XYZ file of C-alpha atoms in Angstrom:
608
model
C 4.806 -17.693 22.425
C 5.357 -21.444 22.323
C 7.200 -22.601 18.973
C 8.620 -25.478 17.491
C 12.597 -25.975 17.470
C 12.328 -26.165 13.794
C 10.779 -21.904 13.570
C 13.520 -20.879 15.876
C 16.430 -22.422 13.362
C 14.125 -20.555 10.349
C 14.773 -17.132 11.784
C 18.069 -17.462 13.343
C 19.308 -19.492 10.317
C 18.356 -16.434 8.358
C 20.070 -13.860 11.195
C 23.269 -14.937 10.272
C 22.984 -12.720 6.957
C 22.800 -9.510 9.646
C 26.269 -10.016 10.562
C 27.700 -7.658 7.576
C 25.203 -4.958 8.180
C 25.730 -3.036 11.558
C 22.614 -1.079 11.784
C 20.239 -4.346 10.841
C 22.091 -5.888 13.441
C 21.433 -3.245 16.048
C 18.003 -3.384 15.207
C 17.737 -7.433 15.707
C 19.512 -6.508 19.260
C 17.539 -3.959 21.047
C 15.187 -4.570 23.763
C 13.226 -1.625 24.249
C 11.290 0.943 22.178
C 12.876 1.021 18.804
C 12.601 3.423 15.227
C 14.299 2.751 12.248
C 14.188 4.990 9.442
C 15.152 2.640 6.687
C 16.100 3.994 2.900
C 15.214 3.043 -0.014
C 16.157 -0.793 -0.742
C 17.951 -0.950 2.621
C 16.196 -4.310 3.557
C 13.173 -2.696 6.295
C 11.357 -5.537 5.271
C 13.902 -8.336 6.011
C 14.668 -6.627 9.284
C 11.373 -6.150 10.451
C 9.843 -9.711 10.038
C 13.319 -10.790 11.524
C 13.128 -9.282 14.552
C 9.375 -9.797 14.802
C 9.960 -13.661 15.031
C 12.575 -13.240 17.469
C 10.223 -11.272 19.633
C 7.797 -13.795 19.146
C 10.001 -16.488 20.094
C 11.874 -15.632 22.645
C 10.236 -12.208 24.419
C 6.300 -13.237 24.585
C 4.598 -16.169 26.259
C 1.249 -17.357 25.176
C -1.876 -15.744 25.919
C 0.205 -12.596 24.751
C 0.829 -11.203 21.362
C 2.320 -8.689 19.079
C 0.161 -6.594 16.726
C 1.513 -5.339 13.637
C -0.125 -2.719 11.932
C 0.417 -1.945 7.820
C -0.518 0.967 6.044
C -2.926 -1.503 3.503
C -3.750 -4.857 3.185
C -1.478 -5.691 0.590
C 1.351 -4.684 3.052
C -0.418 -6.802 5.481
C -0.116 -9.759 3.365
C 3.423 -9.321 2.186
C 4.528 -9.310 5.718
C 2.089 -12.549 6.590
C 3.910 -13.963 3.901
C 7.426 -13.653 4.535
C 6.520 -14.389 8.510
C 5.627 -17.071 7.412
C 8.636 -18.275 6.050
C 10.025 -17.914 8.922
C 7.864 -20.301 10.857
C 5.524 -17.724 12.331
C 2.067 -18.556 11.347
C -0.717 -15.812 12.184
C -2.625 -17.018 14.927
C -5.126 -15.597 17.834
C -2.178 -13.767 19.453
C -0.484 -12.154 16.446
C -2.182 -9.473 14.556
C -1.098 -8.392 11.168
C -3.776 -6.017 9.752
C -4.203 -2.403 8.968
C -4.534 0.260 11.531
C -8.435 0.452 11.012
C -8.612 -3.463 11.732
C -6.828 -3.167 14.791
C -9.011 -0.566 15.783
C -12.488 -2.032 14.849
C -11.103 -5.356 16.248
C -9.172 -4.750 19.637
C -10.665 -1.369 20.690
C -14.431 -0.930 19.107
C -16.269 -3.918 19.065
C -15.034 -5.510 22.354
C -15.556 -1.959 24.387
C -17.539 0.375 22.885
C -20.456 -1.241 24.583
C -18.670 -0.214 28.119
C -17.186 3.102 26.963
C -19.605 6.744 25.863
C -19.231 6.489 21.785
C -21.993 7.517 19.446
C -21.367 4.825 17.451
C -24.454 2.414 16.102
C -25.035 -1.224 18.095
C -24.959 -2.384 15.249
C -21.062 -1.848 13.470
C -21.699 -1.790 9.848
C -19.053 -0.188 7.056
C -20.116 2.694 4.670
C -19.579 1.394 0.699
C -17.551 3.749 -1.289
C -21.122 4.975 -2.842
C -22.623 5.465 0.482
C -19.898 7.802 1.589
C -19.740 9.317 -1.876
C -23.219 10.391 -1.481
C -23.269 11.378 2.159
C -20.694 13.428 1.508
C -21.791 15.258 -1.354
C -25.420 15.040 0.183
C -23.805 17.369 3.624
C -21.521 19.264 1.382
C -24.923 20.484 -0.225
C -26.175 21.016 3.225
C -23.397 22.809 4.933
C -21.197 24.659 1.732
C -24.102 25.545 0.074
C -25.218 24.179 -3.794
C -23.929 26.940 -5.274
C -20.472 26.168 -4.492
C -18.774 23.036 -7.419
C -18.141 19.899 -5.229
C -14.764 18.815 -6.677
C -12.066 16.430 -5.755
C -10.240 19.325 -4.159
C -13.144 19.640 -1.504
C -13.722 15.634 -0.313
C -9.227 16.086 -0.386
C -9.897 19.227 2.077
C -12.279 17.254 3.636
C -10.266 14.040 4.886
C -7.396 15.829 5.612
C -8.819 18.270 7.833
C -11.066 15.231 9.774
C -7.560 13.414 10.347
C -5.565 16.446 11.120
C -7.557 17.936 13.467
C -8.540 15.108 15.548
C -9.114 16.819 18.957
C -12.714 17.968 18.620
C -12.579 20.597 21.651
C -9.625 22.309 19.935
C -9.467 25.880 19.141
C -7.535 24.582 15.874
C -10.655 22.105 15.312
C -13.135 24.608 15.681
C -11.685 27.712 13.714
C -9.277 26.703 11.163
C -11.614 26.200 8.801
C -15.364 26.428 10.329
C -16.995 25.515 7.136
C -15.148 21.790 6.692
C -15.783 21.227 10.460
C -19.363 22.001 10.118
C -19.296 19.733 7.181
C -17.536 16.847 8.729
C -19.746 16.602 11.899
C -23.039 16.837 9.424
C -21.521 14.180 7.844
C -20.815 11.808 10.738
C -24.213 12.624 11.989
C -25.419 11.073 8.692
C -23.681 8.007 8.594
C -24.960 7.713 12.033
C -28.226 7.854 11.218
C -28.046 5.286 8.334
C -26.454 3.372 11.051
C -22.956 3.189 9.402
C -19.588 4.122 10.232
C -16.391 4.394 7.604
C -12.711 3.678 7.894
C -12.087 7.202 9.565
C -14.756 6.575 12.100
C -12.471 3.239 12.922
C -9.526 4.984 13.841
C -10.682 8.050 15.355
C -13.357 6.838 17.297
C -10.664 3.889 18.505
C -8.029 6.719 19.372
C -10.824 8.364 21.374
C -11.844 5.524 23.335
C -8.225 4.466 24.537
C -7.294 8.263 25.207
C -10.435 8.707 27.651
C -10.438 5.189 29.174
C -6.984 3.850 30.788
C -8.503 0.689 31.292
C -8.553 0.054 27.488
C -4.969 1.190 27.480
C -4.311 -1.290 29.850
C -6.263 -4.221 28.433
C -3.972 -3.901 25.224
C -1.131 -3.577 26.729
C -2.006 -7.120 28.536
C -2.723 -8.534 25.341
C -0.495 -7.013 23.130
C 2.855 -5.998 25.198
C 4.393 -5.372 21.704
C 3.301 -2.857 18.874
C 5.320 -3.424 15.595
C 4.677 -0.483 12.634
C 5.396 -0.788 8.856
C 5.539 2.355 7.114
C 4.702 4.477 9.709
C 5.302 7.318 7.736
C 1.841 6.813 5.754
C -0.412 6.389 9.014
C -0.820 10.090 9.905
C -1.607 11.689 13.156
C -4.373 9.560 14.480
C -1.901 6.646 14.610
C 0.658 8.640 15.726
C -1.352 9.561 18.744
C -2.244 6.017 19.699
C 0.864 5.041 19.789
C 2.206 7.827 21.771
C -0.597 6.913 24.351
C 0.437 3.378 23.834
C 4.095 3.115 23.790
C 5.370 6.551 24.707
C 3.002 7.255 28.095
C 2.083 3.655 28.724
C 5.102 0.648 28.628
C 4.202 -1.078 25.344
C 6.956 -1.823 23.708
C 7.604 -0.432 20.062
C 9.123 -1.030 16.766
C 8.662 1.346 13.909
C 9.903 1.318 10.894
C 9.263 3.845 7.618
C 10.926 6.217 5.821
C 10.024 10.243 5.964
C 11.331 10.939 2.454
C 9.029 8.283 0.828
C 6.179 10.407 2.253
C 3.640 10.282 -0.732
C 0.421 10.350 1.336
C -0.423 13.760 2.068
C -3.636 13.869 0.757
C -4.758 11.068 2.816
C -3.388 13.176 5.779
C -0.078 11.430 6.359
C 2.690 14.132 8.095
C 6.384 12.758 7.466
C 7.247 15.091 10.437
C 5.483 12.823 12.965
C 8.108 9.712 12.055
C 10.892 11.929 12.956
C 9.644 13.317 15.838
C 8.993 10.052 17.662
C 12.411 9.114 16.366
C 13.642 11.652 18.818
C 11.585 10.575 21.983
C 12.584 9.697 25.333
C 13.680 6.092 25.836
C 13.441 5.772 22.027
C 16.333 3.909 20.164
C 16.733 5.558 16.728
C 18.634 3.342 13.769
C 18.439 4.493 10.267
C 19.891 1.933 7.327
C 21.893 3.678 5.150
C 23.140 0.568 2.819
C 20.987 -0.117 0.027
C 21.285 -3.670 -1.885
C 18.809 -2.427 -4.497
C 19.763 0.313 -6.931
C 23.994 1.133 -8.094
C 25.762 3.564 -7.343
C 24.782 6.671 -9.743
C 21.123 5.536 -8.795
C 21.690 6.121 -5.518
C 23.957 9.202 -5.792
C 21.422 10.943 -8.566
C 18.095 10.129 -6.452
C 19.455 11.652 -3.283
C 20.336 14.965 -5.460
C 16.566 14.948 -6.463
C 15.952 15.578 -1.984
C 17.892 18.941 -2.044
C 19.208 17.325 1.439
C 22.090 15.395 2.719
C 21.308 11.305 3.172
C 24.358 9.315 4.025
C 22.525 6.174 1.770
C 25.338 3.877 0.361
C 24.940 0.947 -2.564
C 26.359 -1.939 -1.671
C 26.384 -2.679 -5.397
C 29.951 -2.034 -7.672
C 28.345 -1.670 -10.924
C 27.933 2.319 -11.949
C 24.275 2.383 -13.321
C 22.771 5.116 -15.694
C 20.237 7.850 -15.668
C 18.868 8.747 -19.151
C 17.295 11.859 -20.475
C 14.811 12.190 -22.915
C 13.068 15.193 -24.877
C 10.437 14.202 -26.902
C 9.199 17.556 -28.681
C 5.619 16.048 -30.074
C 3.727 15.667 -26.426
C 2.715 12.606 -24.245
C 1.826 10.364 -26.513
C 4.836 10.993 -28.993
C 6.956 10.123 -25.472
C 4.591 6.600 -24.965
C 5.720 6.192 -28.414
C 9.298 6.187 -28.085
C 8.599 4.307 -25.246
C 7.626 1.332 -27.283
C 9.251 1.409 -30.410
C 12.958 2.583 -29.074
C 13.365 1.943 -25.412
C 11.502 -1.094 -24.832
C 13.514 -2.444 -28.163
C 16.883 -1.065 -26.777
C 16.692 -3.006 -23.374
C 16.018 -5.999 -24.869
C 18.506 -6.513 -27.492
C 21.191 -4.727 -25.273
C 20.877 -7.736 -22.407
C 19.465 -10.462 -23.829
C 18.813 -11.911 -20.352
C 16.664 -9.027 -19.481
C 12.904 -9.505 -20.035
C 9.506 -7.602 -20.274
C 8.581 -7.873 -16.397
C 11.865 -6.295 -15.667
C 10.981 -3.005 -16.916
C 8.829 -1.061 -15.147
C 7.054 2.052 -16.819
C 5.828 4.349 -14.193
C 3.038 7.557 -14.341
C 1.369 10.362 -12.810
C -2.003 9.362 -13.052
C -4.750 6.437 -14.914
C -5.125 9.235 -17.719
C -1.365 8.520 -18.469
C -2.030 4.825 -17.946
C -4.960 4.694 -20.651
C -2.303 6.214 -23.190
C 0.208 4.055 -22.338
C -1.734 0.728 -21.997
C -3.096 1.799 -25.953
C 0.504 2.022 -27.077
C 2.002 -1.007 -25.599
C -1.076 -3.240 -26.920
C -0.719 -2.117 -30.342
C 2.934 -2.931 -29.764
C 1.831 -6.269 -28.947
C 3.316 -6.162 -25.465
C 1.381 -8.126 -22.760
C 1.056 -5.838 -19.937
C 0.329 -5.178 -16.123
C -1.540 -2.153 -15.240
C -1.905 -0.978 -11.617
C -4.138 2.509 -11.508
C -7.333 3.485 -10.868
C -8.585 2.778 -14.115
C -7.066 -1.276 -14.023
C -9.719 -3.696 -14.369
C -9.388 -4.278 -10.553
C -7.863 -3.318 -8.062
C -5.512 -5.675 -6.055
C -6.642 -6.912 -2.522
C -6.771 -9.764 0.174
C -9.062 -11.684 -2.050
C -8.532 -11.008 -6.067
C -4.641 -11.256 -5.132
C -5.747 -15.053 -3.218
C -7.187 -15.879 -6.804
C -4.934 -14.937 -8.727
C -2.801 -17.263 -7.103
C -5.460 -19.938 -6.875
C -5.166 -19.201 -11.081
C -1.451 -19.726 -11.011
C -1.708 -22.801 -9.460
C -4.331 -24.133 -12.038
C -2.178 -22.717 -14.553
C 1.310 -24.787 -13.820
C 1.912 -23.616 -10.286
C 1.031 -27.239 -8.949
C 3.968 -28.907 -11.067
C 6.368 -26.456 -9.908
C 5.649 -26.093 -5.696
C 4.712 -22.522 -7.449
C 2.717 -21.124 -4.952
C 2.595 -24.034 -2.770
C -1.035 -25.412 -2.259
C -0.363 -24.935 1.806
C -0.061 -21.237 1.211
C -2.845 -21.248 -0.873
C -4.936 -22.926 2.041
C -3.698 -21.025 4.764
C -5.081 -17.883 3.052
C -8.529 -19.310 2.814
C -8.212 -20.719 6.700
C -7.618 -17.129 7.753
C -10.494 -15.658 5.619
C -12.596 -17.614 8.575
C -10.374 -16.347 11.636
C -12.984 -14.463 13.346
C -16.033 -16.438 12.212
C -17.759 -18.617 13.930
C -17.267 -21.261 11.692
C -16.668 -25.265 13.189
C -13.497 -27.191 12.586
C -15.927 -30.404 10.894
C -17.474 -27.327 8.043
C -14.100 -25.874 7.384
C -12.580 -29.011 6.918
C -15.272 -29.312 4.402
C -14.641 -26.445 2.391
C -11.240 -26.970 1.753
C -11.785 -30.114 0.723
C -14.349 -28.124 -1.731
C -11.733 -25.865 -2.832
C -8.676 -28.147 -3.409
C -11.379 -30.416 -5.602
C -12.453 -27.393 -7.533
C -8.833 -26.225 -8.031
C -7.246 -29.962 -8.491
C -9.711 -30.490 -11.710
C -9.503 -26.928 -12.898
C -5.329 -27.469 -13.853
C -6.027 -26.283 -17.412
C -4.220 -23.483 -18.378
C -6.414 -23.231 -21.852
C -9.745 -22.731 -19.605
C -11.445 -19.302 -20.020
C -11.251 -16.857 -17.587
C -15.234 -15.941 -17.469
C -15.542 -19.255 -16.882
C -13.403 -20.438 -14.391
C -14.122 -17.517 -12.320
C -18.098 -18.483 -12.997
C -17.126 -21.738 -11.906
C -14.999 -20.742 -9.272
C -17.564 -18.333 -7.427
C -20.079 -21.145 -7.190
C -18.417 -23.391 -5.955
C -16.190 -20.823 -3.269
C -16.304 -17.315 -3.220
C -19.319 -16.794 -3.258
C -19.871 -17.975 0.082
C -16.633 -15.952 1.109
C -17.827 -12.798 0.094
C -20.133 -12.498 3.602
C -17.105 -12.652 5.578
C -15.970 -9.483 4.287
C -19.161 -7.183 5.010
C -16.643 -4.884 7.398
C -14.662 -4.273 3.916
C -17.070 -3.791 1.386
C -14.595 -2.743 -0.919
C -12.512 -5.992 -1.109
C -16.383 -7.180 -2.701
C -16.392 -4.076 -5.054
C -13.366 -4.763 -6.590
C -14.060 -8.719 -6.809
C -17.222 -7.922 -8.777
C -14.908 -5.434 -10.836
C -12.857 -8.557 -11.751
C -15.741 -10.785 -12.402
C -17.747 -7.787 -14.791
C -14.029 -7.419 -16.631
C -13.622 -10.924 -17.264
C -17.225 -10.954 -18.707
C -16.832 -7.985 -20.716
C -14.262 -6.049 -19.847
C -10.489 -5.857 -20.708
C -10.387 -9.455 -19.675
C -12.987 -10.655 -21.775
C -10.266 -13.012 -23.641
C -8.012 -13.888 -20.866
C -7.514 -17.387 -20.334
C -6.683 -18.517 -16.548
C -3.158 -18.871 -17.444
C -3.288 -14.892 -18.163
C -4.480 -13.985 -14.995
C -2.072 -16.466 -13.219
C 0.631 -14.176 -14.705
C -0.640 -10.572 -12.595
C 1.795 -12.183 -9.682
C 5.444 -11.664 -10.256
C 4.994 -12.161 -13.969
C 8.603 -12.086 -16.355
C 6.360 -11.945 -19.405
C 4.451 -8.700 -18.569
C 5.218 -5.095 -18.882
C 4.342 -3.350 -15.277
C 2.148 -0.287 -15.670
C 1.933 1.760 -12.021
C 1.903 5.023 -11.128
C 4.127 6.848 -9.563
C 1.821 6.337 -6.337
C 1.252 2.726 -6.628
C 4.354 1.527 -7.495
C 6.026 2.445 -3.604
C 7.228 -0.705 -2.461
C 8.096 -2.392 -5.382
C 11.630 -2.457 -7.560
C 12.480 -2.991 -11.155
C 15.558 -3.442 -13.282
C 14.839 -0.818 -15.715
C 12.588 2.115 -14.706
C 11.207 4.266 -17.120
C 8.941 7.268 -16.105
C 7.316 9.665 -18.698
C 5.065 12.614 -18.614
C 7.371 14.683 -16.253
C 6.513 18.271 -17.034
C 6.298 21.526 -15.357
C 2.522 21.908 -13.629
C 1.869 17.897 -13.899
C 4.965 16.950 -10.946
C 5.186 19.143 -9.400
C 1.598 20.894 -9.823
C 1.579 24.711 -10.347
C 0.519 27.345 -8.158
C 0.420 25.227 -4.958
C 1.838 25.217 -1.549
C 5.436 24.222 -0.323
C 4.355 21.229 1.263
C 2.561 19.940 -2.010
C 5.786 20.949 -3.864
C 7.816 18.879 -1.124
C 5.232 15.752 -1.546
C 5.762 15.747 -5.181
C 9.997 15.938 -4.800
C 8.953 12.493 -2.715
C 7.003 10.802 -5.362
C 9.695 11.640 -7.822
C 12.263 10.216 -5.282
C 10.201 7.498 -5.066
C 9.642 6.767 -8.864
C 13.755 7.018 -9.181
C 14.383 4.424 -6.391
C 12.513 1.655 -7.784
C 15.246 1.479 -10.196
C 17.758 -1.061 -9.803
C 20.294 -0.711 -12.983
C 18.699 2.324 -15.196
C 16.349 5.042 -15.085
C 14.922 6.714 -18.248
C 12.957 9.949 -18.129
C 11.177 11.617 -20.952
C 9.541 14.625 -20.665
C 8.113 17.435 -23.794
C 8.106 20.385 -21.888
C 4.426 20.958 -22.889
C 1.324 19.011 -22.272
C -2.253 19.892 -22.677
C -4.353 19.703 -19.240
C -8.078 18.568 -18.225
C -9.727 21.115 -20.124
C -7.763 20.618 -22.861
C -5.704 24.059 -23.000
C -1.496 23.716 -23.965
C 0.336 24.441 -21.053
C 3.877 25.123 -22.017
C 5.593 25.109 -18.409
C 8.805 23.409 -19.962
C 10.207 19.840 -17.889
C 9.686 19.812 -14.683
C 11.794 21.322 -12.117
C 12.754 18.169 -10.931
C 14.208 16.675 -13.870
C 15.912 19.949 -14.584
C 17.732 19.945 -11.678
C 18.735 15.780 -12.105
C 19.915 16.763 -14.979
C 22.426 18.785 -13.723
C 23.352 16.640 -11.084
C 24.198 13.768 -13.369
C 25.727 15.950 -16.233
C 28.322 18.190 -13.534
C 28.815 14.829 -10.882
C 28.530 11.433 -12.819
């Protein structure tokens, strides 16, 4: 692509840092298809948007691209972000979405008019309560109403539909007839309602480029490049696009994820499928083994927890420590301790530490309501990722709250910069139809709005009232395709009304970015990416991590999450566990810790 002189000194400018790591630097270098299995805290990011504006720079010409493709949105927009601090600036010709974007985008909508699909003329997305009730309403059909519909079936359910994606299969039809059955009743019904959902996206996009080389073709024309971010969370659909892709065709790959931080399972992610391409044909394997995040005991002690070799370094001196915790009275006795004696202890031992560098970490939003009720009584402001937050984060709450942080401060300080702040809202109207004369328009709406909202004593209900008039409201149309992002906006909006945000002020909300102030509340699940000073994880019995009585794999998925919950650490880990707990119908299960912290123990009291 064509770029200014200025990008190009961005992104080398920031190469020169490679020099001292020789796998990064291997990965900058190659030419051809490329996977890198990248540790925890072993910079995947940095690399990745690196070599992705080097590729963009100096290996494609205009009209061609690169597409990116992110497990979520909010990877999506981290990855926008730090491209674009390296000069690259999304455009027509670089695609940075999830895989279900790229699908809908590049392969449905153009084609499916030329290609056999049984999909509607009409592409409209499912809501969560459509496909809640379609699903149920089949499930009726096909199971039978005599059997419970539970959260174990609609699991069953989506993992079989993107396991077994080839429909003529002998696995499709007979592994389980009863789920197939279901699944095609199902898609008949969305069908008929004229809708399609996010698994319709990516299966029916995997189907049209296997039967039609001509789309495989067309892609490859446009996008000669295919770049992956944790690849390890797609599953097999993506997997088999970019086999077809990148493996059979010439497109050129990078991949980059991490089979141990394989959480996913239920969404039908296989960490096996990572590996395996790793070992293709033509394919240049790297794996980072330094990691800048965590020291040394962290790193030593969260390998131990794999019950497999990893040749993961620190590149930090400093020893770190792993603490141990039995709290005899239960849960809530351990979210108790949390509060009164941790918390306490980390902030009087380093007086430069500070609430948002502790991270307190969980198995589910049950565990989140207990803790959120201790640490408010505490008096500790908090942030609370789970699914029973007040929202959820996405493309557009996570554009407000910065549009909040701005009013509240951010434009004395450059922090966020008002160009970032506008560049999200341009792209919000990338594939609209929208002229150049109204946009202009409604920016110049928005920075008024924001430029005499800079109060950080306003009230939240009433900035967002305010705020919706004047701008989202008319956003909200351009995300019809993601009905969801709209869900979770209203979420915030009902919340602020009457809701746990009922007496935030804008400055409050302006602090669920990157806040020092706040406590961060995630679970174990949600808090994958992300990396805290002080990580303290609670609840850790036998039958809640790992579950009891299930299979091998579902044991091995919850040694990941564990893994996972240890590596956010940077300087100290604290665990607390009762060895009891009582479950959802309220019976004592006395299982003892779990397993896992068992065997950490251990480790740590025989090795460090």
């Amino acid at each position: 692509m064509s770029s200014l002189e200025f990008d190009k000194a961005l992104y080398r400018e920031a190469s020169q840092d490679l020099s001292d790591n020789e796998e990064q630097l291997k990965v900058y270098d190659s030419t051809g298809n490329c996977v890198v299995l990248a540790g925890p805290g072993s910079g995947k990011s940095k690399i990745l948007t690196l070599k992705l504006a080097r590729i963009l720079n100096e290996d494609i010409e205009e009209p061609q691209g690169v597409a990116c493709l992110t497990y979520n949105k909010e990877c999506a927009r981290e990855l926008k972000e730090k491209l674009y601090n390296l000069g690259i600036i999304e455009s027509s010709t670089i695609f940075i979405d999830t895989v279900h974007s790229f699908c809908l985008n590049h392969v449905i909508k153009p084609y499916r008019h030329l290609a056999n699909t049984n999909l509607p003329k009409e592409i409209k997305v499912a809501t969560s309560k459509q496909i809640r009730e379609t699903m149920r309403q089949t499930f009726d059909l096909t199971i039978g109403k005599n059997e419970r519909y539970t959260s174990s079936w609609s699991t069953a359910f989506n993992v079989y539909r993107r396991t077994f994606i080839e429909r003529k299969s002998f696995e499709w039809k007979t592994n389980d007839r009863d789920i197939a059955e279901w699944i095609l009743n199902y898609e008949s019904s969305l069908r008929h309602q004229g809708l399609i959902d996010y698994d319709d996206m990516v299966l029916n996009g995997l189907w049209m480029i296997e039967e039609n080389q001509w789309i495989q073709e067309l892609l490859k024309a446009k996008f000669p490049v295919i770049a992956i971010d944790e690849y390890q969370d797609l599953g097999a659909t993506l997997d088999r696009i970019i086999r077809i892709l990148c493996i059979k065709n010439t497109t050129r790959l990078l991949a980059v994820g991490d089979p141990d931080q394989s959480i996913y399972g239920f969404t039908g992610a296989q960490p096996s499928l990572l590996n395996d391409l790793a070992q293709q044909p033509g394919v240049l394997k790297i794996r980072l083994k330094k990691n800048y995040r965590s020291k040394r005991n962290i790193v030593k002690a969260s390998i131990a927890t794999l019950l497999e070799e990893r040749d993961f370094i620190s590149s930090r001196t400093e020893e770190g420590s792993i603490k141990f915790y039995g709290i005899r009275d239960g849960i809530d006795a351990q979210c108790d301790y949390i509060c009164k004696e941790i918390i306490p202890e980390i902030l009087t031992s380093d007086p430069s530490s500070m609430l948002g560098d502790i991270g307190i970490l969980y198995i589910d939003k049950n565990d989140g309501d207990r803790i959120a009720e201790k640490v408010a009584k505490e008096g500790f402001q908090y942030i609370r990722v789970d699914g029973n937050a007040p929202y959820n984060k996405n493309l557009l709450t996570l554009w407000i709250e910065k549009c909040a942080m701005w009013c509240s401060g951010g434009w004395l300080k450059g922090s966020p910069k008002y160009s970032d702040i506008e560049r999200t809202f341009n792209s919000f109207f990338l594939d609209s139809n929208i002229s150049e004369v109204k946009l202009e328009s409604k920016k110049l709406t928005l920075f008024n709005f924001l430029f005499r909202s800079r109060d950080i004593e306003l009230k939240l209900s009433d900035w967002l009232d305010e705020f919706h008039n004047n701008i989202v409201s008319e956003l909200l149309v351009l995300f019809t395709e993601e009905p969801d992002i709209v869900k979770e906006y209203n979420k915030l909006i009902k919340s602020a009304e009457k809701g746990q945000l009922k007496d935030f002020k804008v400055s409050s909300l302006s602090r669920q970015i990157g806040s020092k102030s706040h406590l961060n509340l995630y679970t174990l699940h949600s808090s994958k990416g992300l990396e805290f000073k002080y990580v303290i994880m609670f609840g850790l019995e036998q039958g809640r991590i790992p579950w009891l009585n299930v299979s091998e794999d579902k044991i091995n998925e919850s040694r990941r999450l564990f893994y996972v919950g240890l590596t956010r650490a940077k300087d100290e880990i604290h665990l607390l566990c009762s060895g009891w707990y009582y479950d959802y119908y309220d019976k004592r299960q006395n299982n003892g810790p779990s397993n896992f912290v068992l065997e950490l123990k251990e480790f740590v009291d025989n090795n460090l």
